[in-house]
Coordinates of C-alpha atoms and ligand atoms in Angstrom, one line a residue:
X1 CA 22.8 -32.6 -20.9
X2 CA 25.9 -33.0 -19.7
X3 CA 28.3 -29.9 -19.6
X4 CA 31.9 -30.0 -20.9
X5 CA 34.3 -27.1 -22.3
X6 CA 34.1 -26.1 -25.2
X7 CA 37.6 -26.2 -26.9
X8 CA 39.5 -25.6 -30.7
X9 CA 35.2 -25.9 -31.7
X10 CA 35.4 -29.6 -29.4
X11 CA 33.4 -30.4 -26.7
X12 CA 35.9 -31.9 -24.1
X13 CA 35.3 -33.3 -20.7
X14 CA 37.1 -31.7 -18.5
X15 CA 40.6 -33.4 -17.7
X16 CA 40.6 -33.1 -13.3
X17 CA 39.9 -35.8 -11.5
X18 CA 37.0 -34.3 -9.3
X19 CA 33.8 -32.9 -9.9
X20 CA 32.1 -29.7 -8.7
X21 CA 27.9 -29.3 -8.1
X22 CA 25.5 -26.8 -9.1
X23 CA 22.6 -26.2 -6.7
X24 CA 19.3 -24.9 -6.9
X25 CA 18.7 -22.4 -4.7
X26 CA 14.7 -22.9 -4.8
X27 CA 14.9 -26.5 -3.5
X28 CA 18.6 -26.7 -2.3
X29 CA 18.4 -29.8 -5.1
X30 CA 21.9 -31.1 -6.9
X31 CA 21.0 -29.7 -10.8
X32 CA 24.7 -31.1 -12.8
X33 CA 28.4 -33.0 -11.3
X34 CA 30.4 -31.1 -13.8
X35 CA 33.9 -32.1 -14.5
X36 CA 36.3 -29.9 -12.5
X37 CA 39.1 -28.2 -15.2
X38 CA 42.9 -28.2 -15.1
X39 CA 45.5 -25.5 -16.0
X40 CA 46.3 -28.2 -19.2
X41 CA 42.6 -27.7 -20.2
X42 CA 42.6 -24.0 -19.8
X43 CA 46.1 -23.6 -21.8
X44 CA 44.6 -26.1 -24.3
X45 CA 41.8 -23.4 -24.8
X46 CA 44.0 -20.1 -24.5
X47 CA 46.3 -21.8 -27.4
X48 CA 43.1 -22.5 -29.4
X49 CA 42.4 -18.5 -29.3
X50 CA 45.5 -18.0 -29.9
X51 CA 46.3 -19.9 -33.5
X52 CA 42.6 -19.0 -34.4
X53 CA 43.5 -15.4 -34.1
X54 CA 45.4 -14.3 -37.3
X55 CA 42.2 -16.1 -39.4
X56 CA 39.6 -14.3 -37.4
X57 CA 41.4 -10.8 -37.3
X58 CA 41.8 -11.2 -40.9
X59 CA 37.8 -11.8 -41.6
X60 CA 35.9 -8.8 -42.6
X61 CA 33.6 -7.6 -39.8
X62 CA 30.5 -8.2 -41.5
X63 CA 31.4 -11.5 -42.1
X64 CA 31.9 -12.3 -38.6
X65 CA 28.8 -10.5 -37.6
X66 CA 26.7 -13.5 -39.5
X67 CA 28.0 -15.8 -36.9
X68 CA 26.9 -13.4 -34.1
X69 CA 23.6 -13.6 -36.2
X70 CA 22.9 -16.7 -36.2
X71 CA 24.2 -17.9 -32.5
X72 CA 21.0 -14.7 -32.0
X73 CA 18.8 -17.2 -33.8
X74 CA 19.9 -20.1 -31.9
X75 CA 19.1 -18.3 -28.5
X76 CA 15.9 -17.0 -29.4
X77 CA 14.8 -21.1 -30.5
X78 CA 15.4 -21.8 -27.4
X79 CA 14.5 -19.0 -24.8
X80 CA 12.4 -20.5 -22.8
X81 CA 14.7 -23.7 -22.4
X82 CA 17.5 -21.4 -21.3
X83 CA 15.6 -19.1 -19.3
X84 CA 13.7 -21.8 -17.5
X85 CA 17.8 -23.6 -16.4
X86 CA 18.8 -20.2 -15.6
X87 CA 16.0 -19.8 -12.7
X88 CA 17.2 -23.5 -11.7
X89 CA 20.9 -22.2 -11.8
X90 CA 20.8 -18.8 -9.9
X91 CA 17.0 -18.8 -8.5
X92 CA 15.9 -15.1 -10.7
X93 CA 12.7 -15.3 -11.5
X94 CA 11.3 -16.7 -14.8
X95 CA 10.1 -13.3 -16.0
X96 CA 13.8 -11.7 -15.3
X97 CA 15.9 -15.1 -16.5
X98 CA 13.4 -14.5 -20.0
X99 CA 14.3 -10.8 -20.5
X100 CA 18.1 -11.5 -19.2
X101 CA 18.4 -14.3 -22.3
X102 CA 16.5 -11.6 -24.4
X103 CA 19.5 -9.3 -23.5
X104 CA 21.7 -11.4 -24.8
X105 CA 20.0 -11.8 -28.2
X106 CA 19.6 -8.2 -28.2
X107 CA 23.2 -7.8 -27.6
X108 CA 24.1 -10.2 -30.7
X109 CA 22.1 -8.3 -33.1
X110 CA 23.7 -4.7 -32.1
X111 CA 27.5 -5.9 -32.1
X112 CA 26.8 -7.3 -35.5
X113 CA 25.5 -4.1 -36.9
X114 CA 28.7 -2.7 -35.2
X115 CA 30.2 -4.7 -37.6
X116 CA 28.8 -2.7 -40.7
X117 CA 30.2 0.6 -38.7
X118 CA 33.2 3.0 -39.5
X119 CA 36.2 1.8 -37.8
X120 CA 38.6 5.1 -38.2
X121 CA 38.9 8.2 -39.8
X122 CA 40.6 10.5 -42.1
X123 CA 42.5 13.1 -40.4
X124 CA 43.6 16.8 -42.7
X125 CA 47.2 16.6 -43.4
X126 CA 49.3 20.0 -43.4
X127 CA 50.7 18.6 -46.2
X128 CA 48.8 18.2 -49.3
X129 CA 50.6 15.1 -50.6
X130 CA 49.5 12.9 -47.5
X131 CA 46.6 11.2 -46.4
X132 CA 46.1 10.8 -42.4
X133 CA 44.0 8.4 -41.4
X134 CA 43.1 5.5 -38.6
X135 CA 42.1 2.1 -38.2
X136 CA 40.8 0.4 -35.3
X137 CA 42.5 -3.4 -35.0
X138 CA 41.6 -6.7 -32.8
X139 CA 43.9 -6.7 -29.5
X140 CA 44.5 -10.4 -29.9
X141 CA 43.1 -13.4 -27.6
X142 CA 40.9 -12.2 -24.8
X143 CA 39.9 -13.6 -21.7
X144 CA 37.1 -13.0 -20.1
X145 CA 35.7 -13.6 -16.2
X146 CA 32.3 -13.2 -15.3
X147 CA 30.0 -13.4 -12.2
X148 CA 26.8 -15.4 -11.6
X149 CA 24.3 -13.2 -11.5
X150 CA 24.1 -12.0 -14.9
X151 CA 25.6 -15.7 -15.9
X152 CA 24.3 -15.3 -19.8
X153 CA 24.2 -11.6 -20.7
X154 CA 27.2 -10.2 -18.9
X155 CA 29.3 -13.3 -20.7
X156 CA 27.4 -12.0 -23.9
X157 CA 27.5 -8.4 -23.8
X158 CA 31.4 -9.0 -23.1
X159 CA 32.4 -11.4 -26.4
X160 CA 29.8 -10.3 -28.9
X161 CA 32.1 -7.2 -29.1
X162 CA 35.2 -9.0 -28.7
X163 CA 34.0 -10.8 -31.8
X164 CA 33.0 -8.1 -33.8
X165 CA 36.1 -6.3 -33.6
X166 CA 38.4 -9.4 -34.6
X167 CA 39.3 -10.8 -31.4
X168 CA 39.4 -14.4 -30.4
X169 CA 38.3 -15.3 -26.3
X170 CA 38.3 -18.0 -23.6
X171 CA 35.7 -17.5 -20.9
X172 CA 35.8 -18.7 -18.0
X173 CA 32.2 -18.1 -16.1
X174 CA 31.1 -18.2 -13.1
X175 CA 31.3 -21.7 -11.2
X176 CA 28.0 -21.2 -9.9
X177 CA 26.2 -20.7 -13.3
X178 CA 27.8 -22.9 -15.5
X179 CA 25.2 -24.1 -17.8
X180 CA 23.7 -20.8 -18.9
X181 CA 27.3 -20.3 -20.4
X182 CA 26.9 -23.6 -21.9
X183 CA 24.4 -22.9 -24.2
X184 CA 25.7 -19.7 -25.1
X185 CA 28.9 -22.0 -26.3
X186 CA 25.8 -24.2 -28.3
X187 CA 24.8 -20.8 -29.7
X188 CA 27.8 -20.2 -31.5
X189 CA 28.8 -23.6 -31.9
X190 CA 25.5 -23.9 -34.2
X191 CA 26.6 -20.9 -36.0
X192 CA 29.7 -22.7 -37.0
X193 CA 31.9 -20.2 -35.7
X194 CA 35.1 -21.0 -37.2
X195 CA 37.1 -23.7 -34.4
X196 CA 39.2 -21.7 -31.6
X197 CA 37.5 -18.2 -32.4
X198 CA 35.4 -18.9 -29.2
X199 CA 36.6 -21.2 -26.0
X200 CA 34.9 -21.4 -22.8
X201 CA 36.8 -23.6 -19.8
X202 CA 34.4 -24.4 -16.4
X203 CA 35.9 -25.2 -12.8
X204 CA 36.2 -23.9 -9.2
X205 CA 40.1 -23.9 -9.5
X206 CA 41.6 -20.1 -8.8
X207 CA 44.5 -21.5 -10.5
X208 CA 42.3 -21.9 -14.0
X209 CA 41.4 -18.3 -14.2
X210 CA 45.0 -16.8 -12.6
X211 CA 46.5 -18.6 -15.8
X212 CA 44.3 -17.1 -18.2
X213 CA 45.1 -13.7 -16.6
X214 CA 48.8 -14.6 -16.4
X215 CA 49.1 -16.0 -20.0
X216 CA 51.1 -14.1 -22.7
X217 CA 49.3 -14.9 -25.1
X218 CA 46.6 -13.5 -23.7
X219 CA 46.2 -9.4 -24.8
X220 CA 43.2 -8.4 -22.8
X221 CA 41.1 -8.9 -19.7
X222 CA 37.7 -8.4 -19.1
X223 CA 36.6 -8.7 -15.6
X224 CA 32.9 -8.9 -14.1
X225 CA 32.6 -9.4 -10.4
X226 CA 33.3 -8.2 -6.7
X227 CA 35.8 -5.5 -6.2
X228 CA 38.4 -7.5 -4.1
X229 CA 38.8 -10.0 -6.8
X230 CA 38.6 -7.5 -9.7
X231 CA 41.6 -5.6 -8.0
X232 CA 43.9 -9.0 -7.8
X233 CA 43.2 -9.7 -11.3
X234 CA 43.8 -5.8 -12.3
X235 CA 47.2 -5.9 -10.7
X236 CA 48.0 -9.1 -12.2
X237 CA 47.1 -8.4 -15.8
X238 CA 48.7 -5.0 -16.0
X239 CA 52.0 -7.0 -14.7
X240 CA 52.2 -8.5 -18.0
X241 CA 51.4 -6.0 -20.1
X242 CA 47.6 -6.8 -20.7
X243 CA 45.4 -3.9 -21.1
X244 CA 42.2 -4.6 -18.3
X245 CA 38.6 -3.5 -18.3
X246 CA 36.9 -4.5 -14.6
X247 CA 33.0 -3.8 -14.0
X248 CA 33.3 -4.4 -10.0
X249 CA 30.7 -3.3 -7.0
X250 CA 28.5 -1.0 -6.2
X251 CA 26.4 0.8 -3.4
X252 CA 23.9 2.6 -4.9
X253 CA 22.0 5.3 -3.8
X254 CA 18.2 6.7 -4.4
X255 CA 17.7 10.4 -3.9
X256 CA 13.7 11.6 -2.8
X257 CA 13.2 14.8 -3.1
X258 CA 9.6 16.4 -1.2
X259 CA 8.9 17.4 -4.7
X260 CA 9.0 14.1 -6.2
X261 CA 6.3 12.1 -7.8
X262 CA 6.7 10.0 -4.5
X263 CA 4.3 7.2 -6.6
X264 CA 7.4 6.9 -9.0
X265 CA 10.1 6.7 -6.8
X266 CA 8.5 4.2 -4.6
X267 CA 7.5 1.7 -7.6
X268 CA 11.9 2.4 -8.8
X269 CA 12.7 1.6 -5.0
X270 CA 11.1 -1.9 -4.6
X271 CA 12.4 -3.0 -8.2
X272 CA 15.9 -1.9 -7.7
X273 CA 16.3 -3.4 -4.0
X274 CA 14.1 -6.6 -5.1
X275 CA 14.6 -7.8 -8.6
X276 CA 17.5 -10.6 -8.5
X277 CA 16.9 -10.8 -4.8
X278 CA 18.9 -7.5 -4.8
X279 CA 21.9 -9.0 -6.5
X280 CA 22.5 -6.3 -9.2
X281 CA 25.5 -4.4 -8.9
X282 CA 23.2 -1.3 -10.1
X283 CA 20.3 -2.5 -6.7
X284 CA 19.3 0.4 -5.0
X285 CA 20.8 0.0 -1.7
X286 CA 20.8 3.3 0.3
X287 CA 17.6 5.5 0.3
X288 CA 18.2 9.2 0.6
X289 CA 14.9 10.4 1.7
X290 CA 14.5 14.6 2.5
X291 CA 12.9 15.2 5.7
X292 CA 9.6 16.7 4.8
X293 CA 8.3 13.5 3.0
X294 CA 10.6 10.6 5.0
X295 CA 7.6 9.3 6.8
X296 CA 5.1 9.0 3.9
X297 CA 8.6 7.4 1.6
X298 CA 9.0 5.1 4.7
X299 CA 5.3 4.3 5.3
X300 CA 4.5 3.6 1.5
X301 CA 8.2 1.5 1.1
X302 CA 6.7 -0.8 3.9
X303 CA 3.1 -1.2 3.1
X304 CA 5.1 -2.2 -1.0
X305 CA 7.4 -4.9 1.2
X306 CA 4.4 -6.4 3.3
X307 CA 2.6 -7.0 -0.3
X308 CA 5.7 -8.5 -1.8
X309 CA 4.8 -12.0 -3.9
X310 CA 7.9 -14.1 -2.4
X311 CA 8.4 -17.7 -3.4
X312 CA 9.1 -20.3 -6.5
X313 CA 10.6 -18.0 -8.9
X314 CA 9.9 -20.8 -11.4
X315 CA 5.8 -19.5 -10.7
X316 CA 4.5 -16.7 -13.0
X317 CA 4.1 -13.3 -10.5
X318 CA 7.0 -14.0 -8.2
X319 CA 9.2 -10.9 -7.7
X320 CA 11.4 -12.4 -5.2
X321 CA 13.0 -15.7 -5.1
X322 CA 16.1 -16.9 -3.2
X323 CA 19.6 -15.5 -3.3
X324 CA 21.7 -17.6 -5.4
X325 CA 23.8 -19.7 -3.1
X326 CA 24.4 -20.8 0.0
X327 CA 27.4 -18.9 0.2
X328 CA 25.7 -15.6 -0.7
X329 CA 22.9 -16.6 1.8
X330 CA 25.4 -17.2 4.8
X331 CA 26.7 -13.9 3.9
X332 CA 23.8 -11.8 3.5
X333 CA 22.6 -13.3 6.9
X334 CA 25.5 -11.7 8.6
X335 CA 25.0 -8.5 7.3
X336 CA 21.7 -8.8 8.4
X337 CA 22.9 -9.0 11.6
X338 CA 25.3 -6.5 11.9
X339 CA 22.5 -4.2 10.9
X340 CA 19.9 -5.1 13.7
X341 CA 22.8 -4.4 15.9
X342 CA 23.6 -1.0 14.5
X343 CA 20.3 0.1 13.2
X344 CA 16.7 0.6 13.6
X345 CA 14.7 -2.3 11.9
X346 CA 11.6 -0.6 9.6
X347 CA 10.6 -4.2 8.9
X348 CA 12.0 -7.9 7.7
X349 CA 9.0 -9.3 5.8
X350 CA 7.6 -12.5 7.4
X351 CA 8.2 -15.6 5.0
X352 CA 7.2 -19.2 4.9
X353 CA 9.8 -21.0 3.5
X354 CA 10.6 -24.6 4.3
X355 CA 13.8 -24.8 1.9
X356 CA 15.9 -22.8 -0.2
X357 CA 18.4 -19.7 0.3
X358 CA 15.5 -17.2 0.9
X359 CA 15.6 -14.0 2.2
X360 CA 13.6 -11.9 4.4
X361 CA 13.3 -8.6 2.2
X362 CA 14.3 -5.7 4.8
X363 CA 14.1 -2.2 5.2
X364 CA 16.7 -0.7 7.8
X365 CA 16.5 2.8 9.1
X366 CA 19.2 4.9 10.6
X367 CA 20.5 8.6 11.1
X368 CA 24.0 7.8 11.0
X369 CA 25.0 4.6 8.7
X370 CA 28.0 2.7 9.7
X371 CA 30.7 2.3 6.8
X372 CA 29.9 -1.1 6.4
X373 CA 26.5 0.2 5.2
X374 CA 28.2 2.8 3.0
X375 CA 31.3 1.0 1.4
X376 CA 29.9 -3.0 1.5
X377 CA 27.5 -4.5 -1.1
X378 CA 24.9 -6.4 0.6
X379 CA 23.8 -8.2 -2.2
X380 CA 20.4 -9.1 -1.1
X381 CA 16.8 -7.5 -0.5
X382 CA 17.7 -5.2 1.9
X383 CA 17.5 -1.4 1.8
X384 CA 18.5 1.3 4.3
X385 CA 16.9 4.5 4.7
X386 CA 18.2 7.9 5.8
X387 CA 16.9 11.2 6.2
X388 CA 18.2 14.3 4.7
X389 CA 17.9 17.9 4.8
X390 CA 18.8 19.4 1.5
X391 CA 20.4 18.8 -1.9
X392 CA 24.1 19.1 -0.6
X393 CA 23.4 17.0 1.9
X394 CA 22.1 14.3 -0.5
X395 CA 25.2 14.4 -3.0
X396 CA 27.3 14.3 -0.1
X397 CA 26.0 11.1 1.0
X398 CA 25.7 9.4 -2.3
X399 CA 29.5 10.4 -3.0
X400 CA 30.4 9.1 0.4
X401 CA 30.8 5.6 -0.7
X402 CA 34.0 4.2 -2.2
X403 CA 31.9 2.9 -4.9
X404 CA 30.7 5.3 -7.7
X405 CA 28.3 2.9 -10.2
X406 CA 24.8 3.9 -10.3
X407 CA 22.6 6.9 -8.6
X408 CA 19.0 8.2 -9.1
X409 CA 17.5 11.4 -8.0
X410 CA 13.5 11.3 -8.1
X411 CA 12.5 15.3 -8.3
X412 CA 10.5 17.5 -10.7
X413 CA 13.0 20.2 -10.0
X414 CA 15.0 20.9 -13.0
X415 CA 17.5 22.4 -11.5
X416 CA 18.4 20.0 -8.5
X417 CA 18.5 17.2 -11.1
X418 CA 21.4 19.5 -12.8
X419 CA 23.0 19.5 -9.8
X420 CA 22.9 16.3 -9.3
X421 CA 24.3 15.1 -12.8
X422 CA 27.2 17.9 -11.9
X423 CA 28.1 16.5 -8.9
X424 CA 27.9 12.7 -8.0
X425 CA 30.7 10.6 -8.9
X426 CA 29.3 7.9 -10.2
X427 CA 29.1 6.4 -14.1
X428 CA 25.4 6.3 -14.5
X429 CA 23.2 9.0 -13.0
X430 CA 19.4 8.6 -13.1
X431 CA 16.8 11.1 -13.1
X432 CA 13.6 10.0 -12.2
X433 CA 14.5 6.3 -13.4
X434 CA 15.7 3.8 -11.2
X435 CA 19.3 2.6 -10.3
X436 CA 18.5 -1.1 -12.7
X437 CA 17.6 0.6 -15.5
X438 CA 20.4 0.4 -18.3
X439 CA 20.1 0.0 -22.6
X440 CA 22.7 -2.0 -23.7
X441 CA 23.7 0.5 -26.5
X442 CA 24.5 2.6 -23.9
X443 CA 27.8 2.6 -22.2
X444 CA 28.0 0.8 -18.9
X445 CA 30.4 1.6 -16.1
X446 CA 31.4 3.2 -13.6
X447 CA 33.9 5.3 -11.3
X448 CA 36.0 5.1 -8.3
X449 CA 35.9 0.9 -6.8
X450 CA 33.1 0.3 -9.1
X451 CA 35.0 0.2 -12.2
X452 CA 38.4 0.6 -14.0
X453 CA 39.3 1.4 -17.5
X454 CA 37.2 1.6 -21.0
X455 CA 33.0 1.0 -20.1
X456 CA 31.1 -1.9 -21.7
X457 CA 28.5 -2.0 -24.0
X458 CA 26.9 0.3 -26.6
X459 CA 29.4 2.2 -28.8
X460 CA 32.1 2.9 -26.1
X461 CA 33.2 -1.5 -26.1
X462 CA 35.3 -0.4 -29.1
X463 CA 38.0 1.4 -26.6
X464 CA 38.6 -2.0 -24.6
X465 CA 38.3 -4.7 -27.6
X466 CA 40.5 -2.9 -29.8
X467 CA 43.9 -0.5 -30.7
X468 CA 43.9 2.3 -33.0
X469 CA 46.5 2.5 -35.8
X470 CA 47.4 5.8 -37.4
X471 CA 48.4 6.0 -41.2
X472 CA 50.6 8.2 -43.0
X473 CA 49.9 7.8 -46.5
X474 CA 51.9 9.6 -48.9
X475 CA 49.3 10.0 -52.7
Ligands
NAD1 P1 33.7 -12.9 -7.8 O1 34.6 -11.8 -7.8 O2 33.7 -13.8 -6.6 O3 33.9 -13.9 -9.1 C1 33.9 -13.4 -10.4 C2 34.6 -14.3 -11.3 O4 36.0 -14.3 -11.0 C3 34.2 -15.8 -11.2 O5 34.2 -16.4 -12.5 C4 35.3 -16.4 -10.4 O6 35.5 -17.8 -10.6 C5 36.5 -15.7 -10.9 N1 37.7 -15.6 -10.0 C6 37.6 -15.5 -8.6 N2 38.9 -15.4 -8.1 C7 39.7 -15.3 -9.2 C8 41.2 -15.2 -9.4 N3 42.0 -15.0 -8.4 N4 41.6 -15.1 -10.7 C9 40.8 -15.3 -11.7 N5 39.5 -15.4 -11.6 C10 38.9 -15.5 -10.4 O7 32.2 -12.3 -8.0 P2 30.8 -13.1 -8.0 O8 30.5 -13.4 -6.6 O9 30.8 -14.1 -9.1 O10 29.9 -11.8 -8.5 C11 29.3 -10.9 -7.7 C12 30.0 -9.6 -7.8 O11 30.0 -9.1 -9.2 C13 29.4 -8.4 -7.0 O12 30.4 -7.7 -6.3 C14 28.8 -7.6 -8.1 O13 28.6 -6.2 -7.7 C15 29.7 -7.7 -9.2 N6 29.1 -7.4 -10.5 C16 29.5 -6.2 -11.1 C17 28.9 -5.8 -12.3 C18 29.3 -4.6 -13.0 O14 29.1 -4.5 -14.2 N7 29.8 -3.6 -12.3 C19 27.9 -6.6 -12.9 C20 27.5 -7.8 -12.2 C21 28.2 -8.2 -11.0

């Protein structure tokens, strides 16, 4: 299958003269040489959105929810196809890579219920002769930037809404992921979405997604990806006049209380630091234990690591596989570093691996964290633990990073889990569920570096996608 952009409803080879590669992480194998894109090819596709817009805006929402019906129907034909390239592309395991393409069905069937749902409302007058009321409308063309390690759902839970709400998009995902945005493209290319409604532009080349941002045509970003980049692309975008939505990094932190169900919070700890290799930007990374059960936390956390199944994610009963590139593995390999130098080593899991970008999952210890272990994602399967002596104690550390995505607490004590929702700054608090654990018709976000402007998903992707008129109608 060869993979092209998808542009004005063509499939078109991308016009640079080079190619890029996507690896497999498992076997460090060459999967697809994929055309590398121009600027020509992304204004091609940002001019597409744009005359396509007017048509689309104009189409009743429940109209366009049949397309985001049927691309559903599209995905789910062909799950295990996609999910099986998806653990080729970015090395997550077969079970996650099934439920991630199942998110993004999922996702398609709730934005096009959206589209049956009020858009306004009608507002008392002081005067009787006039109706008040609103009307939510389309921003216009959107673009849209995502990461590779959600590399279907996050483009989906991003342009599902877009669509509903009347807007027209050009994505441009992750280089390092390319084909699971492919067949999202095929999704709605079966549907026979109307040509131009939906573009989608591959490449390495900054200068293809600084374009999108900078275009004028363009009325909206939506950002997915690390913080640093996320705050370029902010600046640039609210130059011209765009509004922007970023979903950025995160450091997030578990809380263990000594009255915790210690049984639940270790089984939330080794999915949240070990699922996608820990590349979540909701992983638990920091481990807030309270003195009086640390050891017992520490010892059960290890014996859970030393039983780990590592290995072909592709195999039924893997839970960790490789990180996703070599990048991310030379990178995570420093870190690594820097924390044997600065901290105590619990354990690095011993691993037989001949091949691939695999990981040692690790457990760090220390009493007083460096801010590279507070304030930098790690982005592997690596947690660090720290003792603490009280509730204020734990919310201060948890609200010590910049970050402020994710947090859990794990207590049976109703009234430190109050104080906790009070009092960390952070968009999604957890009580006695783990830092992973989000619905997707519930907002998604968060505060501080993490995130900036209107949350994704559920309900709340109204704010971002579209712009509220108000009517004064005189009867
Ligand atoms: P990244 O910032 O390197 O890249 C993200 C996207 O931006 C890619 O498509 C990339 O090609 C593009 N890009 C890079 N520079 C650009 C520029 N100057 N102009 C326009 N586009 C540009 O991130 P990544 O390594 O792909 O993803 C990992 C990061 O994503 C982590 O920090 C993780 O926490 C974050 N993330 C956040 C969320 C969330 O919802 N908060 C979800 C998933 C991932």
């Amino acid at each position: 299958m060869q993979i092209t952009n998808y542009i004005n409803g063509q499939w078109l080879d991308p016009s640079g003269m080079e190619c890029f590669q996507t690896i497999n992480p498992h076997s460090k194998a060459i999967l697809e040489q994929i055309g590398e894109s121009t600027i020509d090819d992304m204004k091609a596709a940002i001019d597409a959105a744009n005359a396509a817009s007017e048509g689309w805006k104009h189409m009743p929402s429940p109209k366009r929810g049949h397309y985001l019906i049927e691309a559903a129907k599209w995905l789910a034909d062909h799950l295990e196809e996609i999910a099986y390239d998806l653990t080729r592309e970015i090395g997550k395991t077969i079970g996650e890579a099934k439920g991630e393409v199942n998110r993004s069905i999922q996702t398609l069937y709730y934005y096009a219920a959206e589209g049956l749902q009020p858009i306004g409302e009608v507002i008392p007058s002081s005067n009787e002769n006039i109706l008040i009321y609103t009307k939510r409308e389309p921003i216009g063309p959107v673009g849209l930037i995502t990461p590779w390690n959600f590399p279907i759902a996050i483009p989906t839970w991003k342009l599902a809404p877009a669509l509903i709400y009347g807007n027209t998009v050009v994505l441009k995902p992750s280089e390092y992921a390319p084909k699971s945005a492919y067949y999202l493209m095929k999704a709605l290319d079966h549907a026979r979405i109307p040509a131009g409604v939906v573009n989608c532009v591959f490449g390495t080349q900054v200068d293809i997604g600084k374009t999108l941002v900078d275009s004028e045509k363009i009325k909206g970003i939506s950002f997915t990806g690390s913080t640093e980049v996320g705050k370029i692309i902010g600046v640039q975008a609210a130059s011209k006049g765009k509004k922007v939505q970023l979903e950025m990094g995160g450091k997030n932190a578990i809380v263990v209380l000594k009255d915790a169900n210690l049984q639940k919070a270790v089984d939330s700890i080794i999915t949240d630091a070990y699922s996608a290799a820990g590349q979540k930007c909701t992983a638990a990374s920091r481990i807030l234990i309270e003195a009086e059960v640390y050891n017992q936390v520490k010892n059960m956390l290890k014996e859970r690591t030393e039983e780990i199944a590592i290995g072909d994610p592709h195999k039924e009963g893997t839970l960790l596989g490789p990180v996703a590139t070599e990048k991310q593995y030379d990178l995570v390999q420093q870190k690594m570093e820097n924390g044997k130098a600065t901290m105590n080593l619990v354990i690095e899991k011993n691993i037989e691996m001949q091949e691939g970008y695999y990981i040692k999952p690790t457990i760090f210890e220390t009493k007083d964290p460096v801010s590279e272990f507070i304030d930098q994602e790690i982005f592997g399967p690596v947690i660090t633990l720290l003792e603490i002596n009280n509730m204020n104690e734990a919310i201060k550390e948890v609200n010590r990073s910049k970050y402020g995505l994710s947090a859990s607490i794990f207590t049976t004590n109703l009234e430190n889990a109050q104080r906790f929702i009070q009092h960390v700054d952070v968009g999604m608090v957890h009580i006695n569920t783990g830092t992973v654990f989000t619905e997707l018709q519930a907002p998604f976000g968060g505060m501080k570096d993490s995130s900036y402007g209107p949350k994704e998903q559920g309900k709340e992707a109204i704010e971002f996608y579209t712009m509220s008129k108000t009517i004064y109608q005189s009867i």
